[in-house]
Amino acid sequence: MYEVFQIVHSYWAYLVLLVLTLATFNAIIKTLNKSSYAAKDFRISLFTLIVSHLQLLIGLVLYFVQPYFVAFSEQGMGAVMKDSTLRLYLVEHPLTMIIAIVLITIGYSKHKKKLSSTKKFRTIAIFYALALILVLSRIPWDAWF
Ligand code: HEM
């Protein structure tokens, strides 16, 4: 069970990074160019929302089945926070990714309510770019590659 979720979470992360980067740069470029908002732009932002929410669900399951999880009961919160690997997998990575996905969700729902194309693109550009920075900051790069 752990191995399956770990592999799926690991590969799904490529898709999350790909679509989040695409949606962010698409919105930044089209804000600057003052382009008009088209169905394709809506699909990119929606697809990013769906892909990241699926990663959240996979991550939540993985969180409780990962071998590190027992460290909470075996070593206690203090020891977890002192160990950089445990802190990354048990606290920093999940919390940061949840905040990033909340930002994507807020950005997506706010952009839908905006009436002008530039405002729609600007909303996506800001929220998705912040989410992308957070995601990039807390990926366990050493373990991933
Ligand atoms: C945008 C969302 C996320 C991305 C892009 C992401 C990406 C990654 C990557 C690349 C790894 C390393 C995989 C490997 O070692 O091959 C990883 C590990 C992990 N992630 Fe995430 N993650 C996300 C969200 C979450 C969330 C929301 C949780 C939990 C609530 C979570 C829990 C974990 C855990 C527990 C591991 C360690 C798995 C292990 O090797 O034992 N992730 N994540």
Short mmCIF file of C-alpha atoms and ligand atoms in Angstrom, two decimals:
data_model
loop_
_atom_site.label_atom_id
_atom_site.label_comp_id
_atom_site.label_asym_id
_atom_site.label_seq_id
_atom_site.Cartn_x
_atom_site.Cartn_y
_atom_site.Cartn_z
CA MET A 1 0.00 0.00 0.00
CA TYR A 2 2.77 2.45 1.01
CA GLU A 3 4.89 1.61 -2.06
CA VAL A 4 1.95 2.02 -4.46
CA PHE A 5 0.99 5.44 -3.06
CA GLN A 6 4.63 6.53 -2.92
CA ILE A 7 5.18 5.69 -6.60
CA VAL A 8 1.89 7.29 -7.73
CA HIS A 9 2.59 10.42 -5.64
CA SER A 10 6.11 10.61 -7.01
CA TYR A 11 5.04 10.38 -10.70
CA TRP A 12 1.93 12.53 -10.26
CA ALA A 13 4.25 15.28 -8.95
CA TYR A 14 5.70 15.65 -12.49
CA LEU A 15 2.22 16.34 -13.83
CA VAL A 16 1.47 18.82 -11.00
CA LEU A 17 4.71 20.73 -11.68
CA LEU A 18 4.13 20.68 -15.43
CA VAL A 19 0.54 21.98 -15.44
CA LEU A 20 1.11 24.46 -12.59
CA THR A 21 4.13 25.94 -14.40
CA LEU A 22 2.20 26.06 -17.68
CA ALA A 23 -0.88 27.70 -16.12
CA THR A 24 1.27 30.24 -14.25
CA PHE A 25 3.34 31.35 -17.25
CA ASN A 26 0.31 31.31 -19.54
CA ALA A 27 -1.43 33.72 -17.12
CA ILE A 28 1.65 35.95 -16.62
CA ILE A 29 2.31 36.28 -20.38
CA LYS A 30 -1.37 36.92 -21.19
CA THR A 31 -1.67 39.52 -18.39
CA LEU A 32 1.31 41.39 -19.86
CA ASN A 33 0.01 41.07 -23.44
CA LYS A 34 -3.54 42.01 -22.38
CA SER A 35 -4.84 38.96 -24.31
CA SER A 36 -8.49 37.96 -24.21
CA TYR A 37 -9.51 35.09 -22.01
CA ALA A 38 -10.48 31.99 -24.02
CA ALA A 39 -11.92 28.53 -23.29
CA LYS A 40 -8.39 27.09 -23.50
CA ASP A 41 -7.27 29.33 -20.60
CA PHE A 42 -10.18 28.18 -18.49
CA ARG A 43 -9.29 24.54 -19.22
CA ILE A 44 -5.63 25.03 -18.22
CA SER A 45 -6.53 26.59 -14.87
CA LEU A 46 -9.24 23.99 -14.17
CA PHE A 47 -6.93 21.09 -15.09
CA THR A 48 -4.29 22.48 -12.69
CA LEU A 49 -6.90 22.63 -9.93
CA ILE A 50 -8.00 19.02 -10.52
CA VAL A 51 -4.47 17.61 -10.82
CA SER A 52 -3.32 19.35 -7.63
CA HIS A 53 -6.40 18.24 -5.68
CA LEU A 54 -5.75 14.64 -6.69
CA GLN A 55 -2.16 15.02 -5.49
CA LEU A 56 -3.54 16.31 -2.18
CA LEU A 57 -5.70 13.18 -1.78
CA ILE A 58 -2.83 10.83 -2.67
CA GLY A 59 -0.52 12.78 -0.33
CA LEU A 60 -2.98 12.57 2.56
CA VAL A 61 -3.16 8.77 2.31
CA LEU A 62 0.63 8.55 1.93
CA TYR A 63 1.10 10.72 5.01
CA PHE A 64 -0.51 8.17 7.34
CA VAL A 65 1.00 5.03 5.77
CA GLN A 66 4.58 6.32 5.41
CA PRO A 67 7.20 4.65 7.68
CA TYR A 68 8.14 8.02 9.22
CA PHE A 69 4.64 8.48 10.64
CA VAL A 70 5.34 6.30 13.71
CA ALA A 71 8.05 8.80 14.71
CA PHE A 72 5.29 10.96 16.23
CA SER A 73 4.38 8.27 18.78
CA GLU A 74 7.82 6.66 19.11
CA GLN A 75 9.96 9.79 19.40
CA GLY A 76 7.52 12.62 20.12
CA MET A 77 6.94 15.99 18.48
CA GLY A 78 10.11 17.56 19.91
CA ALA A 79 12.37 14.93 18.34
CA VAL A 80 10.50 15.15 15.02
CA MET A 81 11.06 18.91 14.87
CA LYS A 82 14.78 18.54 15.68
CA ASP A 83 15.39 16.02 12.86
CA SER A 84 15.45 17.80 9.47
CA THR A 85 14.32 14.73 7.48
CA LEU A 86 11.42 13.91 9.80
CA ARG A 87 10.46 17.59 9.96
CA LEU A 88 10.41 17.79 6.15
CA TYR A 89 8.23 14.70 5.57
CA LEU A 90 5.95 15.04 8.60
CA VAL A 91 5.51 18.81 8.89
CA GLU A 92 7.08 21.12 6.28
CA HIS A 93 6.27 19.27 3.03
CA PRO A 94 2.61 18.44 3.83
CA LEU A 95 1.82 21.85 5.37
CA THR A 96 3.46 23.85 2.57
CA MET A 97 1.78 21.75 -0.13
CA ILE A 98 -1.64 22.12 1.52
CA ILE A 99 -1.15 25.92 1.65
CA ALA A 100 -0.10 25.86 -2.04
CA ILE A 101 -3.23 23.89 -3.00
CA VAL A 102 -5.42 26.28 -0.96
CA LEU A 103 -3.87 29.18 -2.94
CA ILE A 104 -4.63 27.39 -6.24
CA THR A 105 -8.23 26.83 -5.11
CA ILE A 106 -8.70 30.48 -4.03
CA GLY A 107 -7.07 31.76 -7.23
CA TYR A 108 -9.24 29.52 -9.39
CA SER A 109 -12.52 30.51 -7.73
CA LYS A 110 -11.63 34.23 -7.60
CA HIS A 111 -10.63 34.33 -11.29
CA LYS A 112 -13.98 32.84 -12.31
CA LYS A 113 -15.82 35.79 -10.74
CA LYS A 114 -13.72 38.48 -12.45
CA LEU A 115 -15.35 40.06 -15.48
CA SER A 116 -12.40 41.34 -17.52
CA SER A 117 -9.80 39.12 -19.20
CA THR A 118 -6.84 41.00 -17.67
CA LYS A 119 -8.26 40.66 -14.15
CA LYS A 120 -8.85 36.94 -14.69
CA PHE A 121 -5.28 36.40 -15.90
CA ARG A 122 -3.81 38.59 -13.15
CA THR A 123 -5.65 36.64 -10.42
CA ILE A 124 -4.42 33.29 -11.77
CA ALA A 125 -0.90 34.69 -12.28
CA ILE A 126 -0.60 35.87 -8.66
CA PHE A 127 -2.16 32.88 -6.87
CA TYR A 128 -0.68 30.15 -9.06
CA ALA A 129 2.80 31.77 -9.02
CA LEU A 130 2.76 31.89 -5.21
CA ALA A 131 1.64 28.25 -5.13
CA LEU A 132 4.40 27.27 -7.57
CA ILE A 133 7.06 28.97 -5.42
CA LEU A 134 5.79 27.14 -2.32
CA VAL A 135 5.70 23.78 -4.12
CA LEU A 136 9.25 24.25 -5.46
CA SER A 137 10.49 25.23 -2.01
CA ARG A 138 9.42 22.05 -0.23
CA ILE A 139 9.79 19.20 -2.73
CA PRO A 140 12.22 16.63 -1.31
CA TRP A 141 14.51 17.05 -4.36
CA ASP A 142 17.23 14.65 -3.11
CA ALA A 143 14.75 11.79 -2.60
CA TRP A 144 12.85 12.52 -5.80
CA PHE A 145 15.77 12.27 -8.25
C1 HEM B 1 1.37 19.99 -4.91
C2 HEM B 1 1.36 18.98 -4.10
C3 HEM B 1 2.47 18.01 -3.87
C4 HEM B 1 3.59 17.73 -4.63
C5 HEM B 1 4.01 18.35 -5.95
C6 HEM B 1 4.31 16.70 -3.92
C7 HEM B 1 5.50 16.14 -4.35
C8 HEM B 1 6.21 15.17 -3.67
C9 HEM B 1 7.44 14.57 -4.14
C10 HEM B 1 8.12 14.90 -5.46
C11 HEM B 1 7.83 13.67 -3.21
C12 HEM B 1 9.07 12.76 -3.27
C13 HEM B 1 8.66 11.44 -3.85
C14 HEM B 1 9.81 10.48 -3.96
O1 HEM B 1 10.56 10.31 -2.99
O2 HEM B 1 9.95 9.86 -5.03
C15 HEM B 1 6.84 13.69 -2.14
C16 HEM B 1 6.89 12.91 -1.01
C17 HEM B 1 5.93 12.89 -0.02
N1 HEM B 1 4.78 13.65 0.00
FE1 HEM B 1 4.22 15.01 -1.36
N2 HEM B 1 3.64 16.37 -2.77
C18 HEM B 1 2.51 17.15 -2.69
C19 HEM B 1 1.56 17.17 -1.71
C20 HEM B 1 1.61 16.40 -0.57
C21 HEM B 1 0.64 16.42 0.50
C22 HEM B 1 -0.58 17.36 0.52
C23 HEM B 1 1.01 15.50 1.42
C24 HEM B 1 0.38 15.08 2.72
C25 HEM B 1 -0.63 15.66 3.30
C26 HEM B 1 2.22 14.87 0.93
C27 HEM B 1 2.91 13.88 1.58
C28 HEM B 1 4.10 13.34 1.16
C29 HEM B 1 4.83 12.33 1.89
C30 HEM B 1 4.40 11.70 3.21
C31 HEM B 1 5.97 12.05 1.15
C32 HEM B 1 7.09 11.06 1.51
C33 HEM B 1 6.86 9.74 0.85
C34 HEM B 1 7.99 8.79 1.16
O3 HEM B 1 8.97 8.78 0.41
O4 HEM B 1 7.88 8.07 2.16
N3 HEM B 1 2.55 15.44 -0.27
N4 HEM B 1 5.88 14.60 -2.46
#
